[in-house]
mmCIF file of C-alpha atoms in Angstrom:
data_model
loop_
_atom_site.group_PDB
_atom_site.id
_atom_site.type_symbol
_atom_site.label_atom_id
_atom_site.label_comp_id
_atom_site.label_asym_id
_atom_site.label_seq_id
_atom_site.Cartn_x
_atom_site.Cartn_y
_atom_site.Cartn_z
ATOM 1 C CA UNK A 1 -0.012 0.019 -0.017
ATOM 2 C CA UNK A 2 1.469 3.335 -1.054
ATOM 3 C CA UNK A 3 1.124 6.242 1.384
ATOM 4 C CA UNK A 4 2.338 9.757 1.253
ATOM 5 C CA UNK A 5 4.160 10.529 4.582
ATOM 6 C CA UNK A 6 5.046 13.859 5.777
ATOM 7 C CA UNK A 7 8.613 14.078 7.254
ATOM 8 C CA UNK A 8 9.428 16.050 10.376
ATOM 9 C CA UNK A 9 12.901 14.965 11.371
ATOM 10 C CA UNK A 10 15.215 16.552 13.782
ATOM 11 C CA UNK A 11 18.451 15.966 15.760
ATOM 12 C CA UNK A 12 18.536 14.611 19.313
ATOM 13 C CA UNK A 13 19.324 17.935 20.848
ATOM 14 C CA UNK A 14 17.146 19.077 23.730
ATOM 15 C CA UNK A 15 18.632 22.489 24.202
ATOM 16 C CA UNK A 16 15.789 24.433 22.669
ATOM 17 C CA UNK A 17 12.887 22.440 24.028
ATOM 18 C CA UNK A 18 10.195 24.373 25.823
ATOM 19 C CA UNK A 19 10.071 23.909 29.598
ATOM 20 C CA UNK A 20 6.852 22.090 29.992
ATOM 21 C CA UNK A 21 6.243 19.477 32.688
ATOM 22 C CA UNK A 22 8.175 16.418 32.100
ATOM 23 C CA UNK A 23 8.223 12.908 33.567
ATOM 24 C CA UNK A 24 11.293 11.459 31.781
ATOM 25 C CA UNK A 25 15.007 12.284 32.391
ATOM 26 C CA UNK A 26 16.686 14.378 29.769
ATOM 27 C CA UNK A 27 20.260 14.824 28.584
ATOM 28 C CA UNK A 28 22.976 13.255 30.534
ATOM 29 C CA UNK A 29 20.643 11.958 33.078
ATOM 30 C CA UNK A 30 18.715 9.994 30.385
ATOM 31 C CA UNK A 31 21.962 8.669 28.930
ATOM 32 C CA UNK A 32 23.301 7.475 32.402
ATOM 33 C CA UNK A 33 19.894 5.658 33.150
ATOM 34 C CA UNK A 34 20.106 3.906 29.867
ATOM 35 C CA UNK A 35 23.673 2.700 30.353
ATOM 36 C CA UNK A 36 23.062 1.933 33.974
ATOM 37 C CA UNK A 37 20.025 -0.349 32.971
ATOM 38 C CA UNK A 38 22.230 -2.260 30.651
ATOM 39 C CA UNK A 39 19.517 -2.150 27.901
ATOM 40 C CA UNK A 40 21.410 -2.827 24.674
ATOM 41 C CA UNK A 41 19.510 -3.171 21.301
ATOM 42 C CA UNK A 42 21.827 -3.860 18.352
ATOM 43 C CA UNK A 43 19.148 -3.810 15.528
ATOM 44 C CA UNK A 44 16.940 -0.982 14.276
ATOM 45 C CA UNK A 45 13.617 -0.551 15.953
ATOM 46 C CA UNK A 46 10.813 1.827 14.917
ATOM 47 C CA UNK A 47 7.349 2.585 16.358
ATOM 48 C CA UNK A 48 3.869 2.959 14.847
ATOM 49 C CA UNK A 49 1.443 4.987 16.822
ATOM 50 C CA UNK A 50 -2.109 4.721 15.320
ATOM 51 C CA UNK A 51 -3.933 8.022 16.140
ATOM 52 C CA UNK A 52 -6.619 8.353 13.568
ATOM 53 C CA UNK A 53 -9.537 7.997 16.092
ATOM 54 C CA UNK A 54 -12.394 10.482 16.177
ATOM 55 C CA UNK A 55 -13.124 10.541 19.930
ATOM 56 C CA UNK A 56 -16.615 8.816 19.340
ATOM 57 C CA UNK A 57 -16.426 6.708 22.386
ATOM 58 C CA UNK A 58 -15.093 9.396 24.626
ATOM 59 C CA UNK A 59 -18.055 11.795 23.775
ATOM 60 C CA UNK A 60 -15.565 14.644 23.386
ATOM 61 C CA UNK A 61 -15.543 17.093 20.633
ATOM 62 C CA UNK A 62 -11.705 16.857 20.244
ATOM 63 C CA UNK A 63 -10.280 13.354 19.546
ATOM 64 C CA UNK A 64 -8.825 12.104 22.822
ATOM 65 C CA UNK A 65 -5.254 12.087 21.628
ATOM 66 C CA UNK A 66 -5.372 15.774 20.973
ATOM 67 C CA UNK A 67 -7.033 16.654 24.209
ATOM 68 C CA UNK A 68 -4.822 18.855 26.578
ATOM 69 C CA UNK A 69 -3.172 17.874 29.847
ATOM 70 C CA UNK A 70 -1.477 20.741 31.324
ATOM 71 C CA UNK A 71 -1.619 22.597 28.252
ATOM 72 C CA UNK A 72 -0.054 19.962 26.164
ATOM 73 C CA UNK A 73 -2.028 17.325 23.927
ATOM 74 C CA UNK A 74 -1.953 13.719 25.292
ATOM 75 C CA UNK A 75 -0.195 12.367 22.247
ATOM 76 C CA UNK A 76 2.772 14.629 22.937
ATOM 77 C CA UNK A 77 3.523 12.782 26.096
ATOM 78 C CA UNK A 78 3.189 9.473 24.354
ATOM 79 C CA UNK A 79 5.634 10.460 21.614
ATOM 80 C CA UNK A 80 7.931 11.676 24.247
ATOM 81 C CA UNK A 81 7.842 8.354 26.038
ATOM 82 C CA UNK A 82 9.437 6.804 22.960
ATOM 83 C CA UNK A 83 11.678 9.716 22.067
ATOM 84 C CA UNK A 84 13.531 9.183 25.223
ATOM 85 C CA UNK A 85 14.517 5.791 24.218
ATOM 86 C CA UNK A 86 17.775 6.085 22.428
ATOM 87 C CA UNK A 87 17.517 2.791 20.459
ATOM 88 C CA UNK A 88 14.251 3.711 18.792
ATOM 89 C CA UNK A 89 15.041 5.262 15.482
ATOM 90 C CA UNK A 90 11.693 6.477 14.014
ATOM 91 C CA UNK A 91 8.294 7.204 15.474
ATOM 92 C CA UNK A 92 5.444 7.030 12.862
ATOM 93 C CA UNK A 93 2.315 8.903 13.893
ATOM 94 C CA UNK A 94 -0.731 7.891 11.758
ATOM 95 C CA UNK A 95 -3.498 10.576 11.935
ATOM 96 C CA UNK A 96 -6.679 11.277 10.000
ATOM 97 C CA UNK A 97 -5.866 13.457 6.819
ATOM 98 C CA UNK A 98 -7.644 16.309 8.417
ATOM 99 C CA UNK A 99 -5.486 16.288 11.525
ATOM 100 C CA UNK A 100 -2.189 16.245 9.710
ATOM 101 C CA UNK A 101 -1.725 19.922 10.078
ATOM 102 C CA UNK A 102 -2.735 19.724 13.748
ATOM 103 C CA UNK A 103 -0.077 16.963 14.438
ATOM 104 C CA UNK A 104 2.627 18.776 12.559
ATOM 105 C CA UNK A 105 1.975 21.877 14.770
ATOM 106 C CA UNK A 106 2.295 19.743 17.818
ATOM 107 C CA UNK A 107 5.632 18.468 16.552
ATOM 108 C CA UNK A 108 6.815 21.926 15.891
ATOM 109 C CA UNK A 109 5.591 23.457 19.084
ATOM 110 C CA UNK A 110 6.981 20.847 21.435
ATOM 111 C CA UNK A 111 10.023 20.207 19.264
ATOM 112 C CA UNK A 112 9.579 16.472 18.899
ATOM 113 C CA UNK A 113 12.378 14.603 17.105
ATOM 114 C CA UNK A 114 12.585 11.667 14.729
ATOM 115 C CA UNK A 115 8.754 11.796 14.015
ATOM 116 C CA UNK A 116 7.089 10.765 10.642
ATOM 117 C CA UNK A 117 3.497 11.688 10.215
ATOM 118 C CA UNK A 118 1.419 9.555 7.861
ATOM 119 C CA UNK A 119 -2.200 9.926 6.802
ATOM 120 C CA UNK A 120 -4.450 7.164 8.329
ATOM 121 C CA UNK A 121 -7.148 4.864 6.903
ATOM 122 C CA UNK A 122 -10.830 4.344 7.740
ATOM 123 C CA UNK A 123 -10.173 1.623 10.381
ATOM 124 C CA UNK A 124 -7.502 0.887 12.897
ATOM 125 C CA UNK A 125 -5.864 -1.850 10.829
ATOM 126 C CA UNK A 126 -5.782 0.396 7.702
ATOM 127 C CA UNK A 127 -4.049 3.056 9.694
ATOM 128 C CA UNK A 128 -1.419 0.636 11.111
ATOM 129 C CA UNK A 129 -0.901 -0.751 7.752
ATOM 130 C CA UNK A 130 -0.217 2.548 6.421
ATOM 131 C CA UNK A 131 2.287 3.400 9.121
ATOM 132 C CA UNK A 132 4.176 0.147 8.474
ATOM 133 C CA UNK A 133 4.096 0.630 4.760
ATOM 134 C CA UNK A 134 5.775 4.028 5.355
ATOM 135 C CA UNK A 135 8.704 2.539 7.127
ATOM 136 C CA UNK A 136 9.528 0.358 4.045
ATOM 137 C CA UNK A 137 9.143 3.034 1.310
ATOM 138 C CA UNK A 138 12.025 3.003 -1.189
ATOM 139 C CA UNK A 139 12.602 6.578 -0.714
ATOM 140 C CA UNK A 140 13.839 5.951 2.871
ATOM 141 C CA UNK A 141 17.573 4.803 3.230
ATOM 142 C CA UNK A 142 17.809 1.083 3.484
ATOM 143 C CA UNK A 143 19.776 1.528 6.720
ATOM 144 C CA UNK A 144 16.518 2.957 8.314
ATOM 145 C CA UNK A 145 14.423 -0.164 7.519
ATOM 146 C CA UNK A 146 13.640 -1.636 10.987
ATOM 147 C CA UNK A 147 14.166 -5.050 12.048
ATOM 148 C CA UNK A 148 11.380 -4.831 14.628
ATOM 149 C CA UNK A 149 8.252 -2.555 14.592
ATOM 150 C CA UNK A 150 6.625 -1.706 17.850
ATOM 151 C CA UNK A 151 2.943 -0.809 17.630
ATOM 152 C CA UNK A 152 1.367 1.174 20.454
ATOM 153 C CA UNK A 153 -1.627 3.198 21.071
ATOM 154 C CA UNK A 154 -1.414 7.057 20.937
ATOM 155 C CA UNK A 155 -3.481 7.260 24.179
ATOM 156 C CA UNK A 156 -1.338 5.028 26.281
ATOM 157 C CA UNK A 157 1.169 7.729 27.487
ATOM 158 C CA UNK A 158 3.026 5.601 30.168
ATOM 159 C CA UNK A 159 5.470 3.042 28.793
ATOM 160 C CA UNK A 160 8.839 2.436 30.202
ATOM 161 C CA UNK A 161 12.052 1.539 28.383
ATOM 162 C CA UNK A 162 12.398 -1.754 30.404
ATOM 163 C CA UNK A 163 9.137 -3.122 29.094
ATOM 164 C CA UNK A 164 9.872 -1.773 25.516
ATOM 165 C CA UNK A 165 13.129 -3.579 25.603
ATOM 166 C CA UNK A 166 11.408 -6.936 26.527
ATOM 167 C CA UNK A 167 8.912 -6.574 23.764
ATOM 168 C CA UNK A 168 11.574 -5.772 21.195
ATOM 169 C CA UNK A 169 13.825 -8.530 22.210
ATOM 170 C CA UNK A 170 10.982 -11.121 22.297
ATOM 171 C CA UNK A 171 9.662 -9.857 18.792
ATOM 172 C CA UNK A 172 13.157 -10.289 17.330
ATOM 173 C CA UNK A 173 13.521 -13.788 18.592
ATOM 174 C CA UNK A 174 9.798 -15.174 18.065
ATOM 175 C CA UNK A 175 8.556 -12.899 15.334
ATOM 176 C CA UNK A 176 5.885 -11.193 17.454
ATOM 177 C CA UNK A 177 5.259 -10.327 20.992
ATOM 178 C CA UNK A 178 2.732 -8.503 22.974
ATOM 179 C CA UNK A 179 1.691 -7.222 26.525
ATOM 180 C CA UNK A 180 -1.020 -8.889 28.264
ATOM 181 C CA UNK A 181 -2.877 -8.120 31.652
ATOM 182 C CA UNK A 182 -5.152 -10.146 34.015
ATOM 183 C CA UNK A 183 -8.868 -9.701 33.096
ATOM 184 C CA UNK A 184 -10.557 -7.314 35.617
ATOM 185 C CA UNK A 185 -14.258 -8.640 34.841
ATOM 186 C CA UNK A 186 -15.721 -11.918 33.861
ATOM 187 C CA UNK A 187 -16.299 -12.151 30.061
ATOM 188 C CA UNK A 188 -19.617 -13.556 29.087
ATOM 189 C CA UNK A 189 -21.485 -14.481 25.770
ATOM 190 C CA UNK A 190 -24.975 -13.455 25.058
ATOM 191 C CA UNK A 191 -27.653 -14.895 22.844
ATOM 192 C CA UNK A 192 -29.173 -12.741 20.021
ATOM 193 C CA UNK A 193 -32.174 -12.402 22.257
ATOM 194 C CA UNK A 194 -30.086 -10.705 25.100
ATOM 195 C CA UNK A 195 -29.775 -13.639 27.440
ATOM 196 C CA UNK A 196 -26.704 -15.216 28.880
ATOM 197 C CA UNK A 197 -25.241 -17.936 26.756
ATOM 198 C CA UNK A 198 -22.180 -18.867 28.795
ATOM 199 C CA UNK A 199 -19.161 -17.236 30.640
ATOM 200 C CA UNK A 200 -15.636 -17.847 30.344
ATOM 201 C CA UNK A 201 -13.242 -19.010 33.073
ATOM 202 C CA UNK A 202 -11.437 -15.793 33.889
ATOM 203 C CA UNK A 203 -8.234 -17.535 34.974
ATOM 204 C CA UNK A 204 -7.714 -19.035 31.630
ATOM 205 C CA UNK A 205 -7.822 -15.694 29.663
ATOM 206 C CA UNK A 206 -5.889 -12.407 29.472
ATOM 207 C CA UNK A 207 -6.658 -8.914 28.240
ATOM 208 C CA UNK A 208 -4.461 -8.050 25.165
ATOM 209 C CA UNK A 209 -2.735 -4.858 25.720
ATOM 210 C CA UNK A 210 -0.092 -2.567 24.030
ATOM 211 C CA UNK A 211 2.757 -2.330 23.101
ATOM 212 C CA UNK A 212 3.016 -5.154 20.709
ATOM 213 C CA UNK A 213 6.131 -5.933 18.600
ATOM 214 C CA UNK A 214 6.811 -7.690 15.304
ATOM 215 C CA UNK A 215 9.557 -8.238 13.080
ATOM 216 C CA UNK A 216 9.262 -5.924 10.059
ATOM 217 C CA UNK A 217 8.809 -9.000 7.661
ATOM 218 C CA UNK A 218 6.155 -10.716 9.823
ATOM 219 C CA UNK A 219 3.853 -7.562 10.165
ATOM 220 C CA UNK A 220 4.300 -6.598 6.418
ATOM 221 C CA UNK A 221 3.429 -10.212 5.325
ATOM 222 C CA UNK A 222 0.440 -10.204 7.550
ATOM 223 C CA UNK A 223 -1.034 -7.103 6.182
ATOM 224 C CA UNK A 224 -0.450 -8.323 2.624
ATOM 225 C CA UNK A 225 -2.440 -11.264 3.247
ATOM 226 C CA UNK A 226 -5.263 -10.164 5.412
ATOM 227 C CA UNK A 227 -8.697 -9.790 3.955
ATOM 228 C CA UNK A 228 -11.114 -6.753 3.538
ATOM 229 C CA UNK A 229 -13.101 -8.232 6.445
ATOM 230 C CA UNK A 230 -9.832 -8.109 8.618
ATOM 231 C CA UNK A 231 -9.177 -4.589 7.603
ATOM 232 C CA UNK A 232 -12.778 -3.468 8.369
ATOM 233 C CA UNK A 233 -13.587 -5.290 11.628
ATOM 234 C CA UNK A 234 -10.262 -6.616 13.015
ATOM 235 C CA UNK A 235 -8.418 -5.086 15.933
ATOM 236 C CA UNK A 236 -5.838 -7.603 17.075
ATOM 237 C CA UNK A 237 -2.455 -7.410 15.171
ATOM 238 C CA UNK A 238 -1.110 -10.631 16.999
ATOM 239 C CA UNK A 239 -4.047 -12.516 15.560
ATOM 240 C CA UNK A 240 -3.045 -11.484 12.129
ATOM 241 C CA UNK A 241 0.557 -12.644 12.599
ATOM 242 C CA UNK A 242 -0.563 -16.058 13.743
ATOM 243 C CA UNK A 243 -3.272 -16.517 11.094
ATOM 244 C CA UNK A 244 -1.345 -15.337 8.034
ATOM 245 C CA UNK A 245 2.315 -15.990 9.018
ATOM 246 C CA UNK A 246 2.094 -18.879 11.510
ATOM 247 C CA UNK A 247 3.855 -16.743 14.042
ATOM 248 C CA UNK A 248 2.827 -17.458 17.615
ATOM 249 C CA UNK A 249 3.509 -14.512 19.728
ATOM 250 C CA UNK A 250 5.337 -14.485 22.939
ATOM 251 C CA UNK A 251 2.991 -12.919 25.506
ATOM 252 C CA UNK A 252 4.570 -10.714 28.299
ATOM 253 C CA UNK A 253 2.775 -9.735 31.545
ATOM 254 C CA UNK A 254 2.669 -5.808 31.498
ATOM 255 C CA UNK A 255 2.759 -3.301 34.185
ATOM 256 C CA UNK A 256 -0.638 -1.662 35.544
ATOM 257 C CA UNK A 257 0.445 1.594 33.852
ATOM 258 C CA UNK A 258 -0.425 0.360 30.399
ATOM 259 C CA UNK A 259 -3.878 1.822 30.598
ATOM 260 C CA UNK A 260 -5.716 3.348 27.612
ATOM 261 C CA UNK A 261 -7.891 6.480 27.513
ATOM 262 C CA UNK A 262 -11.053 5.201 25.867
ATOM 263 C CA UNK A 263 -14.121 6.872 27.345
ATOM 264 C CA UNK A 264 -14.868 10.312 28.785
ATOM 265 C CA UNK A 265 -14.921 9.082 32.434
ATOM 266 C CA UNK A 266 -11.561 7.370 32.013
ATOM 267 C CA UNK A 267 -10.206 10.474 30.239
ATOM 268 C CA UNK A 268 -10.991 12.604 33.268
ATOM 269 C CA UNK A 269 -9.649 10.315 35.775
ATOM 270 C CA UNK A 270 -6.418 9.666 33.807
ATOM 271 C CA UNK A 271 -5.873 13.403 33.309
ATOM 272 C CA UNK A 272 -5.863 13.723 37.075
ATOM 273 C CA UNK A 273 -3.357 10.880 37.068
ATOM 274 C CA UNK A 274 -1.163 12.613 34.393
ATOM 275 C CA UNK A 275 -1.117 15.795 36.406
ATOM 276 C CA UNK A 276 0.079 14.185 39.368
ATOM 277 C CA UNK A 277 2.802 12.253 37.553
ATOM 278 C CA UNK A 278 3.880 15.286 35.290
ATOM 279 C CA UNK A 279 3.713 17.781 38.166
ATOM 280 C CA UNK A 280 5.256 15.804 40.927
ATOM 281 C CA UNK A 281 7.524 13.557 39.096
ATOM 282 C CA UNK A 282 10.641 15.451 40.039
ATOM 283 C CA UNK A 283 9.480 16.407 43.722
ATOM 284 C CA UNK A 284 10.392 14.602 46.854
ATOM 285 C CA UNK A 285 6.771 14.026 48.064
ATOM 286 C CA UNK A 286 3.284 14.085 46.609
ATOM 287 C CA UNK A 287 -0.158 13.872 48.022
ATOM 288 C CA UNK A 288 -2.883 11.873 46.166
ATOM 289 C CA UNK A 289 -6.475 12.478 45.507
ATOM 290 C CA UNK A 290 -8.787 10.775 47.896
ATOM 291 C CA UNK A 291 -6.255 10.539 50.700
ATOM 292 C CA UNK A 292 -4.577 12.720 53.465
ATOM 293 C CA UNK A 293 -1.220 10.843 53.104
ATOM 294 C CA UNK A 294 1.981 12.221 51.718
ATOM 295 C CA UNK A 295 3.950 9.630 49.877
ATOM 296 C CA UNK A 296 7.579 9.541 48.965
ATOM 297 C CA UNK A 297 7.678 9.778 45.110
ATOM 298 C CA UNK A 298 9.468 6.964 43.367
ATOM 299 C CA UNK A 299 10.902 7.331 39.849
ATOM 300 C CA UNK A 300 9.757 6.366 36.433
ATOM 301 C CA UNK A 301 7.354 3.230 36.396
ATOM 302 C CA UNK A 302 7.556 2.784 40.115
ATOM 303 C CA UNK A 303 6.256 6.269 40.629
ATOM 304 C CA UNK A 304 3.466 5.727 38.191
ATOM 305 C CA UNK A 305 2.370 2.360 39.862
ATOM 306 C CA UNK A 306 2.438 4.112 43.306
ATOM 307 C CA UNK A 307 -0.058 6.655 41.982
ATOM 308 C CA UNK A 308 -2.222 3.919 40.218
ATOM 309 C CA UNK A 309 -2.519 2.177 43.680
ATOM 310 C CA UNK A 310 -3.585 5.421 45.269
ATOM 311 C CA UNK A 311 -6.297 6.323 42.718
#
């Protein structure tokens, strides 16, 4: 599938970035953390962020990925969570054609680096396919073709490098890998008349989450072979890899911070959480909504998990 990407590329300098609230370490602090953690990736990795949603489920006039949190669109925080990872070379953001100008403005305003903006399709799978196709276009240097492609939701702003490393390494070894979480509620099947048919044994099932990783060849082949029905109604990339490439994904337990903003109530709750994280991330103590306690702030994912337990 041929797409027409809009390039917005920059160097890795943070000198001129605006001083907006930040969760993630920058400059030398970031490099030190990376080296200290020993997270070495010796193959090219790129990211596709599908962000073509219209905000229908949230009931908001503005698509949720562009809704502001502390004066900054939610998608900007998600992009930054990948920008801070030195071994990720390209971040493809797939947006509706009418929002390309808005996304370009966000890139310029917040001085995002290594971002490629691509027009989306009418469905989730069509948008992801456009993003993957853009990574393999002939006009891009051969050295920039990724070995692994990580797919993540634009409205999941918290993802740490440790977990991305696990996904990338497993995807390279197995061909595909994805995050999972325990089911919170029991899943039931209903009859066409609206009665209970049967329920699933919750202990046997897991919720499929993001991020997911694939070798570039596997995800390309899966999209080449999938049907119009897959494009129109499908939502699970791991299933496409299994069905059309015979690639059985490695499933990895993800942290509780991999939540997604999907409805208006979760957007309001998650915005409150984001404010706590982005404002208090560099402070020594923080109080949490609904409690009178003052809790020492941890760093990175540990801090986020502490906030999650308090909410």
